[in-house]
C-alpha cells in the first residue's frame, strides 16, 4: 500500500427506484414527492403506448403526452418540445424511453429549467448524467449542466421486456463502455472504480441471462441494475477516446449508437491498456478473463452482436476523415492519440479482427 490517495468525488442528487411495475406504480408517487402536479410525458413514437400508460397512472398530474422524441435530439425536435411543454403549462417532464426520449427531456430542462423524471427503457445510462446533447446542421453538441440531471430515475424491468435481444446486447455494451472509460478517467475516484467494476461484472452476467431468456424479469432487473451503475460512472467522470470515436462515427457518419459502441470498445481498450494497466486488469477481473479486450469482443460477439464497422455500413474511405476528426478534438485519454493511432484503432474496428496482444497499436 504505497499509493497516496488523491481524489475528488461528488454524489449527484438523483433518487433511484428499481422494481418490476415501478413505471406505473412508483412514478405518480415520485411526482408527488417532488411537488409536481402538471407533468408532460415524453417518448418517441415507438414508446407512445407505454408513455400513455404512464400518463394514465399520473391521472390529474399529467398535463399531456408528447411523442416527438428522435435520435440525437435534433434542434427542431427540442424547439417543438419546449413549445409543447410551455403550451401545456407543464411544471416538469417525465421521459419514458431510451437515450433519445431522455435526451429530449434534458433539452427541455436546459431551456426551461423544468425538472425531469426519467423512466428508462434501454441501458444507455443517460438518466444518470448531467450531460445534454443537441444536433444542429449535422453536428452534435454536448454539454454538462446540473439542471438536466433527472431528479428521480424510475427503473422498471417490465418496460425492457420488449427490448429486442440484439438491441439489449448492444445497449448493454454501450453501458459497459461508460464503466470501462470511467476506470481510466482523470476524475475517477475509489467509488467510481468500485461501481465500474461491479457494473461490468453485473452487465456481462445479465446480458448472458437476457439472451438465454429475454422474458426473464430477474435478468432484466439485473441488466437495469448494471445500467444504473455504469450510467452513474458516466455521470461522474470524463470519457476518453472511445466515446469521442463513437461520437464522430454517429454524428458525422450516422452509424447506430449502441452498435457502434459495441464494435469499437475492445479496440480502444487494447490501445489504452498499456497506459492504463489497472483499468484493463479491473475489466479482466470483472469478466473473469485473462485479456480484457478479447473478453469484451468474445462477450458481445458470442451474444450475436456485430463485430465490425464494415457490417454497420461504414465505408473504408471514411476511416481517415473519422480519425482526423477524433484526433483533432480535446478529451482526456490515458494514452496520447495521434491521427495515425486513431486510424489504426478505427481500421481494426472496421475489419473486426481479434484485438488481442498481437494487435499492432
Ligand atoms: P434510443 O432511445 O434511440 O432507443 C433505440 C431504439 O430502441 C429506438 O428505436 C427506440 O424506439 C427503441 N426502444 C427503446 N426502448 C425500447 C423497448 N423497451 N422496447 C422496444 N424498443 C425500444 O437509443 P438509446 O441507445 O437508448 O440511446 C442513444 C441516445 O442517447 C443517443 O442519442 C446518445 O447520444 C444518447 N445518450 C446520451 C447520454 C448522456 O449522458 N447524455 C448517455 C447515453 C446515451
mmCIF file of C-alpha atoms and ligand atoms in Angstrom:
data_model
loop_
_atom_site.group_PDB
_atom_site.id
_atom_site.type_symbol
_atom_site.label_atom_id
_atom_site.label_comp_id
_atom_site.label_asym_id
_atom_site.label_seq_id
_atom_site.Cartn_x
_atom_site.Cartn_y
_atom_site.Cartn_z
ATOM 1 C CA UNK A 1 0.000 0.000 0.000
ATOM 2 C CA UNK A 2 2.210 2.805 -1.222
ATOM 3 C CA UNK A 3 -0.208 4.889 -3.288
ATOM 4 C CA UNK A 4 -1.173 8.232 -1.818
ATOM 5 C CA UNK A 5 -4.922 8.692 -2.237
ATOM 6 C CA UNK A 6 -5.800 11.798 -4.228
ATOM 7 C CA UNK A 7 -9.379 12.197 -5.453
ATOM 8 C CA UNK A 8 -12.479 14.360 -5.533
ATOM 9 C CA UNK A 9 -15.901 12.726 -5.628
ATOM 10 C CA UNK A 10 -19.324 14.320 -5.801
ATOM 11 C CA UNK A 11 -22.502 12.271 -5.406
ATOM 12 C CA UNK A 12 -25.246 13.703 -7.614
ATOM 13 C CA UNK A 13 -28.684 14.268 -6.067
ATOM 14 C CA UNK A 14 -30.644 11.663 -8.028
ATOM 15 C CA UNK A 15 -33.166 9.374 -6.331
ATOM 16 C CA UNK A 16 -33.366 5.894 -7.858
ATOM 17 C CA UNK A 17 -36.242 3.414 -7.674
ATOM 18 C CA UNK A 18 -35.907 -0.053 -9.254
ATOM 19 C CA UNK A 19 -38.639 -2.686 -9.167
ATOM 20 C CA UNK A 20 -40.945 -4.540 -11.541
ATOM 21 C CA UNK A 21 -44.016 -2.390 -12.198
ATOM 22 C CA UNK A 22 -42.383 0.822 -10.948
ATOM 23 C CA UNK A 23 -43.151 2.807 -14.142
ATOM 24 C CA UNK A 24 -46.837 2.771 -13.326
ATOM 25 C CA UNK A 25 -46.897 2.386 -9.566
ATOM 26 C CA UNK A 26 -43.884 4.487 -8.486
ATOM 27 C CA UNK A 27 -43.881 7.382 -10.983
ATOM 28 C CA UNK A 28 -47.014 9.086 -9.550
ATOM 29 C CA UNK A 29 -45.606 8.835 -6.010
ATOM 30 C CA UNK A 30 -42.237 10.213 -7.162
ATOM 31 C CA UNK A 31 -44.010 13.135 -8.838
ATOM 32 C CA UNK A 32 -45.822 13.859 -5.551
ATOM 33 C CA UNK A 33 -42.544 13.759 -3.612
ATOM 34 C CA UNK A 34 -41.152 16.379 -5.981
ATOM 35 C CA UNK A 35 -44.314 18.503 -5.656
ATOM 36 C CA UNK A 36 -45.047 18.221 -9.397
ATOM 37 C CA UNK A 37 -48.683 18.463 -10.492
ATOM 38 C CA UNK A 38 -48.611 19.103 -14.266
ATOM 39 C CA UNK A 39 -46.214 16.704 -15.922
ATOM 40 C CA UNK A 40 -45.636 16.424 -19.656
ATOM 41 C CA UNK A 41 -44.889 12.791 -20.548
ATOM 42 C CA UNK A 42 -42.311 12.435 -23.342
ATOM 43 C CA UNK A 43 -41.467 9.499 -25.603
ATOM 44 C CA UNK A 44 -40.548 8.527 -29.124
ATOM 45 C CA UNK A 45 -43.165 7.078 -31.477
ATOM 46 C CA UNK A 46 -42.351 3.501 -30.530
ATOM 47 C CA UNK A 47 -42.698 4.222 -26.817
ATOM 48 C CA UNK A 48 -46.054 6.016 -27.218
ATOM 49 C CA UNK A 49 -48.152 3.201 -25.712
ATOM 50 C CA UNK A 50 -46.039 2.982 -22.577
ATOM 51 C CA UNK A 51 -45.974 6.775 -22.320
ATOM 52 C CA UNK A 52 -49.784 6.842 -22.412
ATOM 53 C CA UNK A 53 -49.934 4.168 -19.706
ATOM 54 C CA UNK A 54 -47.633 6.292 -17.514
ATOM 55 C CA UNK A 55 -49.810 9.335 -18.296
ATOM 56 C CA UNK A 56 -52.927 7.400 -17.195
ATOM 57 C CA UNK A 57 -51.163 6.353 -13.985
ATOM 58 C CA UNK A 58 -50.333 10.013 -13.284
ATOM 59 C CA UNK A 59 -54.034 10.887 -13.662
ATOM 60 C CA UNK A 60 -54.700 14.582 -12.987
ATOM 61 C CA UNK A 61 -50.934 15.184 -12.517
ATOM 62 C CA UNK A 62 -50.469 14.649 -16.274
ATOM 63 C CA UNK A 63 -50.591 17.762 -18.449
ATOM 64 C CA UNK A 64 -50.158 15.900 -21.745
ATOM 65 C CA UNK A 65 -48.212 13.356 -23.793
ATOM 66 C CA UNK A 66 -45.690 14.357 -26.448
ATOM 67 C CA UNK A 67 -44.312 11.524 -28.607
ATOM 68 C CA UNK A 68 -41.904 13.599 -30.702
ATOM 69 C CA UNK A 69 -38.525 12.364 -29.363
ATOM 70 C CA UNK A 70 -35.954 11.464 -32.058
ATOM 71 C CA UNK A 71 -32.428 10.022 -32.037
ATOM 72 C CA UNK A 72 -29.677 12.544 -31.111
ATOM 73 C CA UNK A 73 -32.202 15.343 -30.274
ATOM 74 C CA UNK A 74 -32.375 17.421 -33.487
ATOM 75 C CA UNK A 75 -32.670 21.145 -32.622
ATOM 76 C CA UNK A 76 -36.161 21.449 -34.174
ATOM 77 C CA UNK A 77 -37.333 18.491 -32.057
ATOM 78 C CA UNK A 78 -36.040 20.268 -28.936
ATOM 79 C CA UNK A 79 -37.756 23.533 -30.005
ATOM 80 C CA UNK A 80 -41.047 21.717 -30.502
ATOM 81 C CA UNK A 81 -40.711 20.001 -27.099
ATOM 82 C CA UNK A 82 -40.169 23.354 -25.368
ATOM 83 C CA UNK A 83 -43.207 24.822 -27.162
ATOM 84 C CA UNK A 84 -45.422 21.882 -26.189
ATOM 85 C CA UNK A 85 -44.237 21.985 -22.551
ATOM 86 C CA UNK A 86 -44.944 25.731 -22.308
ATOM 87 C CA UNK A 87 -48.346 25.432 -24.035
ATOM 88 C CA UNK A 88 -49.326 22.633 -21.620
ATOM 89 C CA UNK A 89 -48.309 24.744 -18.620
ATOM 90 C CA UNK A 90 -46.098 21.856 -17.501
ATOM 91 C CA UNK A 91 -44.219 22.085 -14.205
ATOM 92 C CA UNK A 92 -41.988 19.114 -15.097
ATOM 93 C CA UNK A 93 -41.441 16.284 -17.582
ATOM 94 C CA UNK A 94 -41.406 12.504 -17.394
ATOM 95 C CA UNK A 95 -39.240 10.965 -20.132
ATOM 96 C CA UNK A 96 -40.247 7.392 -20.945
ATOM 97 C CA UNK A 97 -37.829 5.533 -23.249
ATOM 98 C CA UNK A 98 -34.181 5.275 -24.193
ATOM 99 C CA UNK A 99 -31.473 7.889 -24.501
ATOM 100 C CA UNK A 100 -33.462 9.700 -27.198
ATOM 101 C CA UNK A 101 -36.554 10.348 -25.042
ATOM 102 C CA UNK A 102 -34.417 11.224 -22.021
ATOM 103 C CA UNK A 103 -32.330 13.477 -24.288
ATOM 104 C CA UNK A 104 -35.471 15.414 -25.239
ATOM 105 C CA UNK A 105 -36.375 15.788 -21.548
ATOM 106 C CA UNK A 106 -32.888 17.148 -20.891
ATOM 107 C CA UNK A 107 -33.121 19.600 -23.799
ATOM 108 C CA UNK A 108 -36.405 20.923 -22.397
ATOM 109 C CA UNK A 109 -34.882 21.134 -18.906
ATOM 110 C CA UNK A 110 -31.885 23.023 -20.285
ATOM 111 C CA UNK A 111 -34.073 25.703 -21.889
ATOM 112 C CA UNK A 112 -36.868 25.943 -19.312
ATOM 113 C CA UNK A 113 -35.422 24.668 -16.025
ATOM 114 C CA UNK A 114 -38.314 22.174 -15.759
ATOM 115 C CA UNK A 115 -37.394 19.208 -13.515
ATOM 116 C CA UNK A 116 -37.169 15.785 -15.145
ATOM 117 C CA UNK A 117 -38.198 12.304 -14.031
ATOM 118 C CA UNK A 118 -36.630 9.563 -16.191
ATOM 119 C CA UNK A 119 -38.211 6.170 -16.826
ATOM 120 C CA UNK A 120 -35.532 4.410 -18.926
ATOM 121 C CA UNK A 121 -36.345 1.557 -21.306
ATOM 122 C CA UNK A 122 -32.768 0.837 -22.504
ATOM 123 C CA UNK A 123 -29.370 0.507 -20.829
ATOM 124 C CA UNK A 124 -27.861 3.714 -22.318
ATOM 125 C CA UNK A 125 -27.288 5.356 -18.912
ATOM 126 C CA UNK A 126 -28.268 8.885 -19.970
ATOM 127 C CA UNK A 127 -30.671 9.077 -16.998
ATOM 128 C CA UNK A 128 -27.726 9.198 -14.564
ATOM 129 C CA UNK A 129 -25.825 12.071 -16.194
ATOM 130 C CA UNK A 130 -25.956 15.877 -16.317
ATOM 131 C CA UNK A 131 -24.869 15.669 -19.986
ATOM 132 C CA UNK A 132 -27.171 17.045 -22.692
ATOM 133 C CA UNK A 133 -26.837 16.740 -26.471
ATOM 134 C CA UNK A 134 -28.340 18.673 -29.390
ATOM 135 C CA UNK A 135 -27.881 18.084 -33.117
ATOM 136 C CA UNK A 136 -27.873 21.048 -35.473
ATOM 137 C CA UNK A 137 -26.646 21.314 -39.093
ATOM 138 C CA UNK A 138 -25.394 17.708 -38.965
ATOM 139 C CA UNK A 139 -23.202 18.212 -35.885
ATOM 140 C CA UNK A 140 -23.979 17.095 -32.325
ATOM 141 C CA UNK A 141 -23.039 19.449 -29.487
ATOM 142 C CA UNK A 142 -22.932 18.207 -25.923
ATOM 143 C CA UNK A 143 -22.524 19.956 -22.596
ATOM 144 C CA UNK A 144 -22.905 19.429 -18.855
ATOM 145 C CA UNK A 145 -25.478 21.242 -16.752
ATOM 146 C CA UNK A 146 -26.798 20.089 -13.362
ATOM 147 C CA UNK A 147 -30.250 21.385 -14.411
ATOM 148 C CA UNK A 148 -30.689 18.484 -16.849
ATOM 149 C CA UNK A 149 -29.861 15.700 -14.380
ATOM 150 C CA UNK A 150 -33.100 13.787 -13.700
ATOM 151 C CA UNK A 151 -34.374 14.344 -10.132
ATOM 152 C CA UNK A 152 -35.713 10.789 -9.944
ATOM 153 C CA UNK A 153 -34.990 7.718 -12.054
ATOM 154 C CA UNK A 154 -37.633 5.000 -12.124
ATOM 155 C CA UNK A 155 -36.179 1.707 -13.401
ATOM 156 C CA UNK A 156 -38.855 -0.815 -14.353
ATOM 157 C CA UNK A 157 -37.597 -4.124 -15.791
ATOM 158 C CA UNK A 158 -41.070 -4.825 -17.247
ATOM 159 C CA UNK A 159 -40.505 -1.936 -19.678
ATOM 160 C CA UNK A 160 -37.388 -3.611 -21.029
ATOM 161 C CA UNK A 161 -39.034 -6.984 -21.793
ATOM 162 C CA UNK A 162 -39.892 -5.626 -25.247
ATOM 163 C CA UNK A 163 -36.330 -4.503 -25.969
ATOM 164 C CA UNK A 164 -35.226 -6.802 -28.821
ATOM 165 C CA UNK A 165 -32.418 -9.172 -27.843
ATOM 166 C CA UNK A 166 -29.946 -7.669 -30.339
ATOM 167 C CA UNK A 167 -30.594 -4.141 -29.035
ATOM 168 C CA UNK A 168 -30.452 -5.388 -25.434
ATOM 169 C CA UNK A 169 -26.940 -6.695 -26.078
ATOM 170 C CA UNK A 170 -25.606 -3.605 -27.853
ATOM 171 C CA UNK A 171 -27.315 -1.246 -25.392
ATOM 172 C CA UNK A 172 -25.775 -3.247 -22.547
ATOM 173 C CA UNK A 173 -22.318 -2.984 -24.109
ATOM 174 C CA UNK A 174 -22.935 0.747 -24.559
ATOM 175 C CA UNK A 175 -23.307 0.805 -20.756
ATOM 176 C CA UNK A 176 -20.128 -1.259 -20.331
ATOM 177 C CA UNK A 177 -18.258 1.359 -22.356
ATOM 178 C CA UNK A 178 -19.114 4.014 -19.745
ATOM 179 C CA UNK A 179 -17.702 1.833 -16.975
ATOM 180 C CA UNK A 180 -14.567 0.900 -18.935
ATOM 181 C CA UNK A 181 -13.699 4.529 -19.701
ATOM 182 C CA UNK A 182 -14.532 5.574 -16.128
ATOM 183 C CA UNK A 183 -11.823 3.181 -14.909
ATOM 184 C CA UNK A 184 -9.100 5.262 -16.584
ATOM 185 C CA UNK A 185 -10.767 8.686 -16.411
ATOM 186 C CA UNK A 186 -8.709 11.520 -14.886
ATOM 187 C CA UNK A 187 -11.551 12.233 -12.428
ATOM 188 C CA UNK A 188 -12.069 8.615 -11.327
ATOM 189 C CA UNK A 189 -12.429 8.030 -7.591
ATOM 190 C CA UNK A 190 -12.320 4.890 -5.446
ATOM 191 C CA UNK A 191 -16.138 4.888 -5.554
ATOM 192 C CA UNK A 192 -16.384 5.150 -9.362
ATOM 193 C CA UNK A 193 -13.764 2.384 -9.650
ATOM 194 C CA UNK A 194 -15.823 0.055 -7.434
ATOM 195 C CA UNK A 195 -19.014 0.996 -9.236
ATOM 196 C CA UNK A 196 -17.469 0.481 -12.673
ATOM 197 C CA UNK A 197 -16.060 -2.948 -11.898
ATOM 198 C CA UNK A 198 -19.317 -4.161 -10.357
ATOM 199 C CA UNK A 199 -21.254 -2.605 -13.264
ATOM 200 C CA UNK A 200 -19.171 -4.547 -15.796
ATOM 201 C CA UNK A 201 -19.472 -7.796 -13.830
ATOM 202 C CA UNK A 202 -23.243 -7.403 -13.393
ATOM 203 C CA UNK A 203 -23.893 -6.361 -17.005
ATOM 204 C CA UNK A 204 -21.874 -9.207 -18.519
ATOM 205 C CA UNK A 205 -23.785 -11.746 -16.414
ATOM 206 C CA UNK A 206 -27.145 -10.082 -17.027
ATOM 207 C CA UNK A 207 -26.710 -9.937 -20.826
ATOM 208 C CA UNK A 208 -25.917 -13.638 -20.963
ATOM 209 C CA UNK A 209 -29.119 -14.312 -18.979
ATOM 210 C CA UNK A 210 -31.179 -11.900 -21.117
ATOM 211 C CA UNK A 211 -30.066 -13.657 -24.313
ATOM 212 C CA UNK A 212 -30.902 -17.034 -22.756
ATOM 213 C CA UNK A 213 -34.326 -15.783 -21.611
ATOM 214 C CA UNK A 214 -35.397 -12.334 -22.863
ATOM 215 C CA UNK A 215 -38.629 -12.581 -20.819
ATOM 216 C CA UNK A 216 -36.782 -13.191 -17.548
ATOM 217 C CA UNK A 217 -37.686 -10.404 -15.133
ATOM 218 C CA UNK A 218 -34.752 -11.202 -12.808
ATOM 219 C CA UNK A 219 -32.328 -10.998 -15.764
ATOM 220 C CA UNK A 220 -33.896 -7.735 -16.953
ATOM 221 C CA UNK A 221 -33.711 -6.368 -13.380
ATOM 222 C CA UNK A 222 -30.006 -7.207 -13.143
ATOM 223 C CA UNK A 223 -29.359 -5.541 -16.508
ATOM 224 C CA UNK A 224 -31.045 -2.338 -15.317
ATOM 225 C CA UNK A 225 -29.119 -2.515 -12.044
ATOM 226 C CA UNK A 226 -25.913 -2.742 -14.094
ATOM 227 C CA UNK A 227 -27.058 0.077 -16.387
ATOM 228 C CA UNK A 228 -27.596 2.247 -13.311
ATOM 229 C CA UNK A 229 -24.059 1.551 -12.060
ATOM 230 C CA UNK A 230 -22.469 2.127 -15.475
ATOM 231 C CA UNK A 231 -24.580 5.259 -16.059
ATOM 232 C CA UNK A 232 -23.516 6.713 -12.726
ATOM 233 C CA UNK A 233 -19.862 6.198 -13.774
ATOM 234 C CA UNK A 234 -20.616 8.111 -16.970
ATOM 235 C CA UNK A 235 -22.175 10.953 -14.966
ATOM 236 C CA UNK A 236 -19.283 11.173 -12.511
ATOM 237 C CA UNK A 237 -16.261 11.049 -14.843
ATOM 238 C CA UNK A 238 -14.955 12.404 -18.155
ATOM 239 C CA UNK A 239 -14.925 9.982 -21.058
ATOM 240 C CA UNK A 240 -11.956 9.405 -23.399
ATOM 241 C CA UNK A 241 -11.048 8.117 -26.859
ATOM 242 C CA UNK A 242 -13.824 5.537 -27.086
ATOM 243 C CA UNK A 243 -16.676 7.988 -26.576
ATOM 244 C CA UNK A 244 -15.005 10.511 -28.885
ATOM 245 C CA UNK A 245 -14.662 7.985 -31.720
ATOM 246 C CA UNK A 246 -18.272 6.836 -31.303
ATOM 247 C CA UNK A 247 -19.472 10.442 -31.200
ATOM 248 C CA UNK A 248 -17.765 11.095 -34.557
ATOM 249 C CA UNK A 249 -18.983 7.828 -36.108
ATOM 250 C CA UNK A 250 -22.568 8.550 -35.013
ATOM 251 C CA UNK A 251 -22.599 12.302 -35.594
ATOM 252 C CA UNK A 252 -20.737 12.538 -38.925
ATOM 253 C CA UNK A 253 -21.415 9.134 -40.475
ATOM 254 C CA UNK A 254 -24.835 8.325 -38.985
ATOM 255 C CA UNK A 255 -23.768 4.975 -37.547
ATOM 256 C CA UNK A 256 -26.188 3.478 -34.972
ATOM 257 C CA UNK A 257 -25.292 4.483 -31.405
ATOM 258 C CA UNK A 258 -25.298 1.283 -29.344
ATOM 259 C CA UNK A 259 -23.945 -0.962 -32.134
ATOM 260 C CA UNK A 260 -21.043 1.412 -32.771
ATOM 261 C CA UNK A 261 -20.093 1.403 -29.084
ATOM 262 C CA UNK A 262 -20.212 -2.391 -29.113
ATOM 263 C CA UNK A 263 -17.863 -2.775 -32.081
ATOM 264 C CA UNK A 264 -15.324 -0.100 -31.094
ATOM 265 C CA UNK A 265 -14.863 -0.774 -27.348
ATOM 266 C CA UNK A 266 -12.447 -3.769 -27.461
ATOM 267 C CA UNK A 267 -10.085 -1.919 -29.810
ATOM 268 C CA UNK A 268 -9.938 1.242 -27.723
ATOM 269 C CA UNK A 269 -9.260 -0.800 -24.605
ATOM 270 C CA UNK A 270 -6.499 -2.707 -26.443
ATOM 271 C CA UNK A 271 -4.970 0.653 -27.450
ATOM 272 C CA UNK A 272 -5.269 2.184 -23.969
ATOM 273 C CA UNK A 273 -4.348 -0.892 -21.897
ATOM 274 C CA UNK A 274 -0.550 -0.297 -21.916
ATOM 275 C CA UNK A 275 -1.161 3.177 -20.438
ATOM 276 C CA UNK A 276 -3.924 2.036 -18.071
ATOM 277 C CA UNK A 277 -2.949 -1.435 -16.847
ATOM 278 C CA UNK A 278 -5.030 -1.114 -13.664
ATOM 279 C CA UNK A 279 -8.175 -0.406 -15.690
ATOM 280 C CA UNK A 280 -7.517 -3.336 -18.030
ATOM 281 C CA UNK A 281 -6.927 -5.607 -15.017
ATOM 282 C CA UNK A 282 -10.227 -4.481 -13.447
ATOM 283 C CA UNK A 283 -12.121 -5.238 -16.679
ATOM 284 C CA UNK A 284 -10.432 -8.648 -16.919
ATOM 285 C CA UNK A 285 -11.346 -9.403 -13.273
ATOM 286 C CA UNK A 286 -14.947 -8.376 -13.865
ATOM 287 C CA UNK A 287 -15.173 -10.606 -16.945
ATOM 288 C CA UNK A 288 -13.237 -13.437 -15.280
ATOM 289 C CA UNK A 289 -10.754 -13.442 -18.174
ATOM 290 C CA UNK A 290 -7.041 -13.018 -18.864
ATOM 291 C CA UNK A 291 -7.218 -10.478 -21.678
ATOM 292 C CA UNK A 292 -9.825 -7.728 -21.247
ATOM 293 C CA UNK A 293 -10.154 -6.540 -24.894
ATOM 294 C CA UNK A 294 -10.511 -10.091 -26.186
ATOM 295 C CA UNK A 295 -13.003 -10.921 -23.452
ATOM 296 C CA UNK A 296 -15.129 -7.881 -24.405
ATOM 297 C CA UNK A 297 -15.138 -8.911 -28.060
ATOM 298 C CA UNK A 298 -15.924 -12.523 -27.163
ATOM 299 C CA UNK A 299 -18.772 -11.430 -24.886
ATOM 300 C CA UNK A 300 -20.605 -9.290 -27.438
ATOM 301 C CA UNK A 301 -19.759 -11.481 -30.448
ATOM 302 C CA UNK A 302 -20.848 -14.580 -28.533
ATOM 303 C CA UNK A 303 -24.178 -12.881 -27.826
ATOM 304 C CA UNK A 304 -24.709 -12.198 -31.527
ATOM 305 C CA UNK A 305 -23.635 -8.538 -31.766
ATOM 306 C CA UNK A 306 -21.987 -7.113 -34.901
ATOM 307 C CA UNK A 307 -18.207 -7.307 -34.889
ATOM 308 C CA UNK A 308 -17.045 -4.758 -37.461
ATOM 309 C CA UNK A 309 -17.689 -1.181 -38.531
ATOM 310 C CA UNK A 310 -17.917 -2.519 -42.101
ATOM 311 C CA UNK A 311 -21.005 -4.507 -41.017
ATOM 312 C CA UNK A 312 -22.524 -1.277 -39.685
ATOM 313 C CA UNK A 313 -22.183 0.332 -43.113
ATOM 314 C CA UNK A 314 -19.069 2.490 -42.690
ATOM 315 C CA UNK A 315 -17.025 2.910 -45.899
ATOM 316 C CA UNK A 316 -13.286 2.285 -45.838
ATOM 317 C CA UNK A 317 -12.745 5.761 -47.328
ATOM 318 C CA UNK A 318 -14.434 7.294 -44.250
ATOM 319 C CA UNK A 319 -11.817 5.976 -41.834
ATOM 320 C CA UNK A 320 -9.282 8.748 -42.455
ATOM 321 C CA UNK A 321 -11.863 11.522 -42.066
ATOM 322 C CA UNK A 322 -13.153 9.958 -38.845
ATOM 323 C CA UNK A 323 -9.609 9.542 -37.480
ATOM 324 C CA UNK A 324 -8.734 13.171 -38.239
ATOM 325 C CA UNK A 325 -11.938 14.412 -36.593
ATOM 326 C CA UNK A 326 -11.471 12.308 -33.474
ATOM 327 C CA UNK A 327 -7.787 13.114 -33.050
ATOM 328 C CA UNK A 328 -8.397 16.822 -33.636
ATOM 329 C CA UNK A 329 -10.612 17.229 -30.562
ATOM 330 C CA UNK A 330 -9.623 17.740 -26.956
ATOM 331 C CA UNK A 331 -10.509 14.999 -24.472
ATOM 332 C CA UNK A 332 -8.684 13.210 -21.696
ATOM 333 C CA UNK A 333 -7.224 9.795 -22.565
ATOM 334 C CA UNK A 334 -4.640 7.745 -20.677
ATOM 335 C CA UNK A 335 -2.539 7.452 -23.846
ATOM 336 C CA UNK A 336 -1.914 10.348 -26.271
ATOM 337 C CA UNK A 337 -3.724 9.792 -29.588
ATOM 338 C CA UNK A 338 -2.222 10.840 -32.940
ATOM 339 C CA UNK A 339 -4.233 10.742 -36.163
ATOM 340 C CA UNK A 340 -2.307 7.580 -37.088
ATOM 341 C CA UNK A 341 -3.244 5.983 -33.749
ATOM 342 C CA UNK A 342 -6.928 6.821 -34.205
ATOM 343 C CA UNK A 343 -6.747 5.445 -37.739
ATOM 344 C CA UNK A 344 -5.158 2.196 -36.547
ATOM 345 C CA UNK A 345 -7.883 1.707 -33.919
ATOM 346 C CA UNK A 346 -10.615 2.509 -36.431
ATOM 347 C CA UNK A 347 -9.109 0.250 -39.090
ATOM 348 C CA UNK A 348 -9.006 -2.673 -36.650
ATOM 349 C CA UNK A 349 -12.630 -1.996 -35.676
ATOM 350 C CA UNK A 350 -13.581 -1.649 -39.334
ATOM 351 C CA UNK A 351 -12.164 -5.099 -40.036
ATOM 352 C CA UNK A 352 -13.377 -6.595 -36.759
ATOM 353 C CA UNK A 353 -10.270 -8.711 -36.274
ATOM 354 C CA UNK A 354 -9.363 -10.003 -32.794
ATOM 355 C CA UNK A 355 -7.935 -7.196 -30.643
ATOM 356 C CA UNK A 356 -5.581 -9.500 -28.730
ATOM 357 C CA UNK A 357 -1.969 -8.979 -27.667
ATOM 358 C CA UNK A 358 -0.762 -9.334 -31.298
ATOM 359 C CA UNK A 359 -2.582 -6.158 -32.311
ATOM 360 C CA UNK A 360 -0.099 -3.603 -33.629
ATOM 361 C CA UNK A 361 -1.225 -0.353 -31.992
HETATM 362 P P1 LIG B 1 -32.948 5.233 -28.336
HETATM 363 O O1 LIG B 1 -33.574 5.907 -27.193
HETATM 364 O O2 LIG B 1 -32.994 5.946 -29.659
HETATM 365 O O3 LIG B 1 -33.564 3.787 -28.489
HETATM 366 C C1 LIG B 1 -33.098 2.920 -29.513
HETATM 367 C C2 LIG B 1 -34.273 2.247 -30.215
HETATM 368 O O4 LIG B 1 -34.872 1.342 -29.309
HETATM 369 C C3 LIG B 1 -35.376 3.201 -30.628
HETATM 370 O O5 LIG B 1 -35.848 2.807 -31.888
HETATM 371 C C4 LIG B 1 -36.435 3.006 -29.557
HETATM 372 O O6 LIG B 1 -37.728 3.252 -30.046
HETATM 373 C C5 LIG B 1 -36.257 1.560 -29.218
HETATM 374 N N1 LIG B 1 -36.618 1.184 -27.847
HETATM 375 C C6 LIG B 1 -36.235 1.804 -26.720
HETATM 376 N N2 LIG B 1 -36.701 1.134 -25.663
HETATM 377 C C7 LIG B 1 -37.378 0.068 -26.124
HETATM 378 C C8 LIG B 1 -38.075 -1.007 -25.509
HETATM 379 N N3 LIG B 1 -38.093 -1.146 -24.183
HETATM 380 N N4 LIG B 1 -38.671 -1.914 -26.289
HETATM 381 C C9 LIG B 1 -38.588 -1.830 -27.652
HETATM 382 N N5 LIG B 1 -37.930 -0.844 -28.288
HETATM 383 C C10 LIG B 1 -37.335 0.099 -27.534
HETATM 384 O O7 LIG B 1 -31.400 4.900 -28.112
HETATM 385 P P2 LIG B 1 -30.504 4.587 -26.816
HETATM 386 O O8 LIG B 1 -29.489 3.621 -27.295
HETATM 387 O O9 LIG B 1 -31.300 4.285 -25.612
HETATM 388 O O10 LIG B 1 -29.822 5.981 -26.563
HETATM 389 C C11 LIG B 1 -28.995 6.554 -27.531
HETATM 390 C C12 LIG B 1 -29.091 8.054 -27.495
HETATM 391 O O11 LIG B 1 -28.885 8.513 -26.178
HETATM 392 C C13 LIG B 1 -28.029 8.712 -28.347
HETATM 393 O O12 LIG B 1 -28.539 9.889 -28.911
HETATM 394 C C14 LIG B 1 -26.947 9.022 -27.346
HETATM 395 O O13 LIG B 1 -26.095 10.044 -27.757
HETATM 396 C C15 LIG B 1 -27.765 9.375 -26.141
HETATM 397 N N6 LIG B 1 -27.042 9.152 -24.867
HETATM 398 C C16 LIG B 1 -26.837 10.220 -24.087
HETATM 399 C C17 LIG B 1 -26.191 10.069 -22.882
HETATM 400 C C18 LIG B 1 -25.968 11.256 -21.988
HETATM 401 O O14 LIG B 1 -25.416 11.116 -20.921
HETATM 402 N N7 LIG B 1 -26.418 12.419 -22.391
HETATM 403 C C19 LIG B 1 -25.781 8.793 -22.461
HETATM 404 C C20 LIG B 1 -26.015 7.714 -23.279
HETATM 405 C C21 LIG B 1 -26.675 7.889 -24.489
#
